[in-house]
CSV table of C-alpha atoms in Angstrom, one decimal:
chain,number,residue,atom,x,y,z
A,234,MET,CA,-50.1,34.5,54.0
A,235,GLY,CA,-46.6,32.5,54.1
A,236,GLU,CA,-48.0,28.9,53.1
A,237,LYS,CA,-49.9,31.0,49.9
A,238,ASP,CA,-46.5,32.9,49.0
A,239,ASN,CA,-44.5,29.8,49.5
A,240,HIS,CA,-46.9,27.9,47.1
A,241,ASN,CA,-46.9,30.9,44.7
A,242,GLU,CA,-42.9,30.7,44.5
A,243,GLY,CA,-43.0,27.1,43.9
A,244,LYS,CA,-45.5,27.9,40.8
A,245,GLU,CA,-43.1,30.6,39.7
A,246,SER,CA,-40.3,28.3,40.1
A,247,ALA,CA,-41.8,25.4,38.2
A,248,ALA,CA,-43.0,28.1,35.3
A,249,THR,CA,-39.4,29.1,35.0
A,250,LYS,CA,-38.0,25.8,34.9
A,251,ARG,CA,-40.2,25.1,31.7
A,252,ASP,CA,-39.4,28.2,30.0
A,253,ARG,CA,-35.6,27.5,30.3
A,254,LYS,CA,-35.7,23.9,28.6
A,255,VAL,CA,-32.2,23.2,27.0
A,256,PRO,CA,-32.8,23.3,23.2
A,257,PRO,CA,-32.1,20.3,20.8
A,258,PRO,CA,-28.8,19.7,19.4
A,259,THR,CA,-28.8,21.3,16.0
A,260,ARG,CA,-27.6,19.7,12.8
A,261,LYS,CA,-24.6,21.5,12.9
A,262,GLY,CA,-23.6,20.7,16.6
A,263,THR,CA,-24.0,17.3,15.9
A,264,PHE,CA,-22.0,17.1,12.8
A,265,PHE,CA,-18.9,18.7,14.5
A,266,LYS,CA,-19.2,16.5,17.8
A,267,ASN,CA,-19.2,13.3,15.5
A,268,LEU,CA,-16.4,14.7,13.6
A,269,PHE,CA,-14.4,15.4,16.4
A,270,LEU,CA,-15.0,12.0,17.7
A,271,LEU,CA,-14.3,10.4,14.5
A,272,SER,CA,-11.1,12.2,14.7
A,273,ILE,CA,-10.1,11.0,17.9
A,274,LEU,CA,-11.1,7.2,16.7
A,275,GLY,CA,-8.9,8.1,14.0
A,276,LEU,CA,-6.0,9.1,15.6
A,277,VAL,CA,-6.4,6.0,18.2
A,278,VAL,CA,-6.3,3.6,15.2
A,279,ILE,CA,-3.4,5.3,13.5
A,280,GLY,CA,-1.0,5.3,16.5
A,281,LEU,CA,-2.2,1.3,17.2
A,282,LEU,CA,-1.2,0.5,13.8
A,283,ALA,CA,1.9,2.7,13.8
A,284,TYR,CA,2.8,0.4,16.9
A,285,LEU,CA,2.0,-2.8,15.4
A,286,SER,CA,4.2,-1.8,12.2
A,287,PHE,CA,7.2,-2.5,14.9
A,288,ASP,CA,6.0,-6.2,14.6
A,289,SER,CA,7.6,-6.4,11.7
A,290,GLN,CA,7.4,-9.0,9.0
A,291,ASP,CA,9.6,-11.9,8.5
A,292,LEU,CA,11.3,-11.7,5.0
A,293,SER,CA,13.5,-14.8,5.5
A,294,ASP,CA,11.2,-16.5,3.1
A,295,ILE,CA,11.8,-14.0,0.4
A,296,ASP,CA,14.1,-15.2,-2.4
A,297,GLY,CA,17.1,-13.0,-2.7
A,298,TYR,CA,16.3,-11.5,0.7
A,299,VAL,CA,19.7,-10.6,2.7
A,300,GLU,CA,20.1,-9.5,5.9
A,301,ASN,CA,23.1,-7.4,5.7
A,302,SER,CA,22.3,-4.7,3.0
A,303,LEU,CA,26.3,-3.8,2.3
A,304,ALA,CA,26.3,-7.6,0.9
A,305,ILE,CA,27.4,-7.3,-3.0
A,306,ALA,CA,24.1,-8.3,-5.0
A,307,PRO,CA,24.9,-11.4,-7.1
A,308,ALA,CA,24.8,-10.9,-11.1
A,309,GLY,CA,21.6,-11.5,-13.1
A,310,PRO,CA,19.8,-10.4,-15.8
A,311,ASN,CA,18.8,-6.5,-16.9
A,312,LEU,CA,15.2,-6.7,-16.1
A,313,ALA,CA,14.6,-3.3,-18.0
A,314,ASN,CA,16.3,-5.3,-21.2
A,315,LEU,CA,14.4,-8.1,-20.4
A,316,LEU,CA,11.2,-6.8,-20.4
A,317,GLU,CA,11.8,-4.5,-23.8
A,318,ASN,CA,13.3,-7.2,-25.9
A,319,ALA,CA,9.9,-9.5,-24.7
A,320,ALA,CA,7.9,-6.5,-25.7
A,321,ARG,CA,9.4,-5.8,-29.0
A,322,ASN,CA,9.6,-9.8,-30.0
A,323,LYS,CA,6.2,-10.8,-28.6
A,324,ASN,CA,8.1,-13.3,-26.5
A,325,GLY,CA,6.7,-14.7,-23.2
A,326,VAL,CA,9.0,-13.9,-19.9
A,327,ARG,CA,9.4,-15.5,-16.6
A,328,ILE,CA,10.9,-13.7,-13.8
A,329,THR,CA,11.4,-15.3,-10.5
A,330,GLU,CA,11.3,-13.7,-7.3
A,331,GLU,CA,15.2,-13.8,-6.6
A,332,GLN,CA,15.9,-12.1,-10.1
A,333,ILE,CA,13.6,-9.3,-9.1
A,334,ASN,CA,15.3,-8.9,-5.8
A,335,SER,CA,18.8,-9.2,-6.8
A,336,TYR,CA,17.9,-6.4,-9.1
A,337,ILE,CA,16.8,-4.0,-6.9
A,338,ARG,CA,19.8,-4.5,-4.6
A,339,ARG,CA,21.8,-3.8,-7.7
A,340,THR,CA,19.8,-0.8,-9.1
A,341,LEU,CA,18.3,1.0,-6.4
A,342,LYS,CA,20.4,3.4,-4.1
A,343,PHE,CA,17.8,3.4,-0.9
A,344,GLU,CA,18.9,6.0,1.9
A,345,GLN,CA,16.7,7.5,4.5
A,346,GLY,CA,16.9,11.3,4.1
A,347,GLY,CA,15.5,14.7,5.7
A,348,TRP,CA,14.4,14.7,9.2
A,349,PHE,CA,14.3,11.4,10.1
A,350,GLU,CA,18.1,10.5,9.0
A,351,SER,CA,19.3,10.7,12.3
A,352,PHE,CA,17.3,8.1,14.1
A,353,VAL,CA,15.7,6.0,11.0
A,354,GLU,CA,18.2,3.4,8.7
A,355,ALA,CA,17.0,2.6,5.5
A,356,ARG,CA,17.5,-1.6,5.1
A,357,GLY,CA,16.1,-2.4,1.7
A,358,VAL,CA,13.0,-2.9,-0.4
A,359,TRP,CA,11.6,-6.5,-1.2
A,360,VAL,CA,9.3,-8.1,-3.4
A,361,ARG,CA,7.5,-11.4,-2.5
A,362,LEU,CA,5.5,-12.7,-5.2
A,363,GLN,CA,2.6,-14.9,-4.0
A,364,GLU,CA,-0.6,-16.0,-6.1
A,365,ASN,CA,-2.3,-13.4,-7.5
A,366,VAL,CA,-0.5,-11.0,-5.3
A,367,VAL,CA,3.1,-8.8,-5.8
A,368,GLU,CA,4.0,-7.4,-2.2
A,369,VAL,CA,6.1,-4.7,-2.0
A,370,ILE,CA,7.9,-4.3,1.1
A,371,ILE,CA,9.9,-1.4,2.6
A,372,GLU,CA,12.2,-2.5,5.1
A,373,ARG,CA,13.9,0.3,7.7
A,374,GLU,CA,15.1,0.1,11.1
A,375,VAL,CA,13.9,2.9,13.5
A,376,TRP,CA,15.6,3.5,16.9
A,377,GLY,CA,17.4,0.1,16.2
A,378,ARG,CA,13.9,-1.5,16.0
A,379,PRO,CA,13.1,-3.3,12.6
A,380,HIS,CA,10.0,-1.7,10.7
A,381,THR,CA,8.4,-2.8,7.9
A,382,ILE,CA,5.5,-1.2,5.7
A,383,SER,CA,4.3,-3.2,2.2
A,384,MET,CA,1.5,-2.6,-0.3
A,385,LEU,CA,-0.1,-5.1,-1.8
A,386,LEU,CA,-0.2,-5.3,-5.9
A,387,GLN,CA,-3.3,-7.6,-7.1
A,388,PRO,CA,-3.4,-7.2,-10.8
A,389,GLU,CA,-6.7,-8.0,-12.7
A,390,GLN,CA,-7.6,-8.8,-16.6
A,391,THR,CA,-10.8,-8.9,-18.1
A,392,ALA,CA,-11.3,-10.0,-21.8
A,393,GLN,CA,-13.3,-7.4,-24.0
A,394,ASP,CA,-15.6,-8.5,-27.0
A,395,ASP,CA,-13.1,-6.7,-29.4
A,396,GLY,CA,-10.5,-8.9,-28.1
A,397,ARG,CA,-8.4,-6.4,-26.0
A,398,ILE,CA,-7.4,-7.0,-22.3
A,399,ASN,CA,-8.3,-4.8,-19.8
A,400,THR,CA,-6.0,-4.7,-16.9
A,401,ASN,CA,-6.6,-3.0,-13.3
A,402,VAL,CA,-3.8,-3.5,-10.4
A,403,SER,CA,-5.4,-3.0,-7.1
A,404,ARG,CA,-3.3,-1.2,-4.5
A,405,LYS,CA,-6.0,-0.9,-1.7
A,406,LYS,CA,-4.3,-3.0,0.5
A,407,GLY,CA,-1.1,-3.3,2.5
A,408,LYS,CA,0.4,-4.2,5.9
A,409,TRP,CA,2.0,-2.3,8.2
A,410,GLY,CA,4.4,-4.7,10.2
A,411,ARG,CA,2.0,-7.7,10.1
A,412,ALA,CA,-1.1,-5.7,10.4
A,413,LYS,CA,-3.4,-5.6,7.2
A,414,VAL,CA,-4.7,-2.2,6.5
A,415,LEU,CA,-6.7,-0.8,4.0
A,416,ASN,CA,-6.6,1.9,1.3
A,417,GLY,CA,-7.3,4.9,3.8
A,418,PHE,CA,-4.3,4.0,6.2
A,419,MET,CA,-2.1,3.3,3.0
A,420,LEU,CA,-2.2,6.9,1.8
A,421,LEU,CA,-0.3,7.6,4.6
A,422,THR,CA,2.7,5.9,3.6
A,423,ASN,CA,1.9,6.1,0.0
A,424,SER,CA,4.6,8.8,-1.0
A,425,SER,CA,7.5,6.3,-0.1
A,426,PHE,CA,5.7,3.8,-3.1
A,427,VAL,CA,5.2,6.5,-5.5
A,428,SER,CA,9.3,7.3,-4.9
A,429,LEU,CA,9.7,3.8,-6.0
A,430,ARG,CA,7.4,3.8,-8.8
A,431,GLU,CA,9.2,6.6,-10.0
A,432,ALA,CA,13.0,5.4,-9.3
A,433,TYR,CA,11.6,2.2,-11.7
A,434,ALA,CA,9.5,4.2,-14.6
A,435,THR,CA,11.4,2.8,-17.4
A,436,GLU,CA,10.3,-0.7,-16.1
A,437,THR,CA,6.9,0.2,-15.0
A,438,GLN,CA,6.1,1.6,-18.5
A,439,GLN,CA,7.4,-1.3,-20.1
A,440,ILE,CA,5.2,-3.4,-18.5
A,441,TRP,CA,1.7,-1.4,-18.9
A,442,ASP,CA,3.1,-0.9,-23.0
A,443,MET,CA,3.0,-5.1,-22.7
A,444,PHE,CA,-0.4,-4.8,-20.9
A,445,ARG,CA,-1.6,-2.7,-24.1
A,446,GLY,CA,-0.3,-5.0,-26.3
A,447,ARG,CA,-2.6,-7.7,-24.7
A,448,PHE,CA,-0.1,-9.5,-22.4
A,449,GLN,CA,-1.5,-11.6,-20.0
A,450,ILE,CA,0.2,-11.7,-16.5
A,451,LYS,CA,0.1,-14.6,-14.3
A,452,VAL,CA,1.7,-14.3,-10.3
A,453,SER,CA,2.4,-17.4,-8.6
A,454,ASP,CA,4.6,-18.1,-5.7
A,455,GLY,CA,8.0,-17.2,-6.5
A,456,VAL,CA,7.1,-16.6,-10.0
A,457,LEU,CA,5.7,-13.8,-12.3
A,458,GLU,CA,4.8,-14.7,-15.8
A,459,LEU,CA,4.1,-12.3,-18.8
A,460,SER,CA,2.7,-14.3,-22.0
A,461,PRO,CA,1.8,-12.5,-25.3
A,462,PRO,CA,-1.5,-13.5,-27.0
A,463,GLU,CA,-1.5,-17.0,-28.6
A,464,GLN,CA,-1.9,-15.5,-32.0
A,465,ASP,CA,1.4,-13.0,-31.5
A,466,LEU,CA,3.0,-15.8,-30.3
A,467,LEU,CA,2.3,-18.0,-33.4
A,468,LYS,CA,3.6,-15.0,-35.6
A,469,ALA,CA,6.5,-14.8,-33.9
A,470,GLN,CA,7.5,-18.3,-34.2
A,471,SER,CA,6.7,-18.3,-38.0
């Protein structure tokens, strides 16, 4: 009898195990699990990039750069007036990297405010001109350590059948320190660059007005050039 009872208990135990199978994960459960893992991965990447941002860029190659943010900026052309005259008279304009950076030093009051003020010092804003790229760099000092972030502006122009020129400026890339980052991470620092654009709203609007007037842009090492259409240039010279 004992052996028979044990045999029956074993059969019941096996049947019970079959009845208690773990149900497969639902779509909803899988979605939230993947979302959680992606969130953790995103935080790790952001933390790594924040760390790398303290491996700041070497800015000594930028024309017009100075380490002492209190140094008096040299005199130079008023770029707002220069752009306005070029647009009105349909004249080409050539602006150097040094002229841009000196103009920013003369006209921008760059200070760190808010909660970060106690441990963050604003150092300056700089522009580096390279082949087809305008790099806008924000330099700060955080807890005594140099810190840089930048946005890479890449203008692209295409001629239309009706003679117009379509201009697009890509802002999808940038750098935290020396490390390059893509659009998703640039959104985390976008507010700083939006504030800069607002500070230079007049100059920015003038350049876009020139684009609407079919001006062409060329960016090379250390130089930015804006040229009117050839037919408009001939009219202005006649």
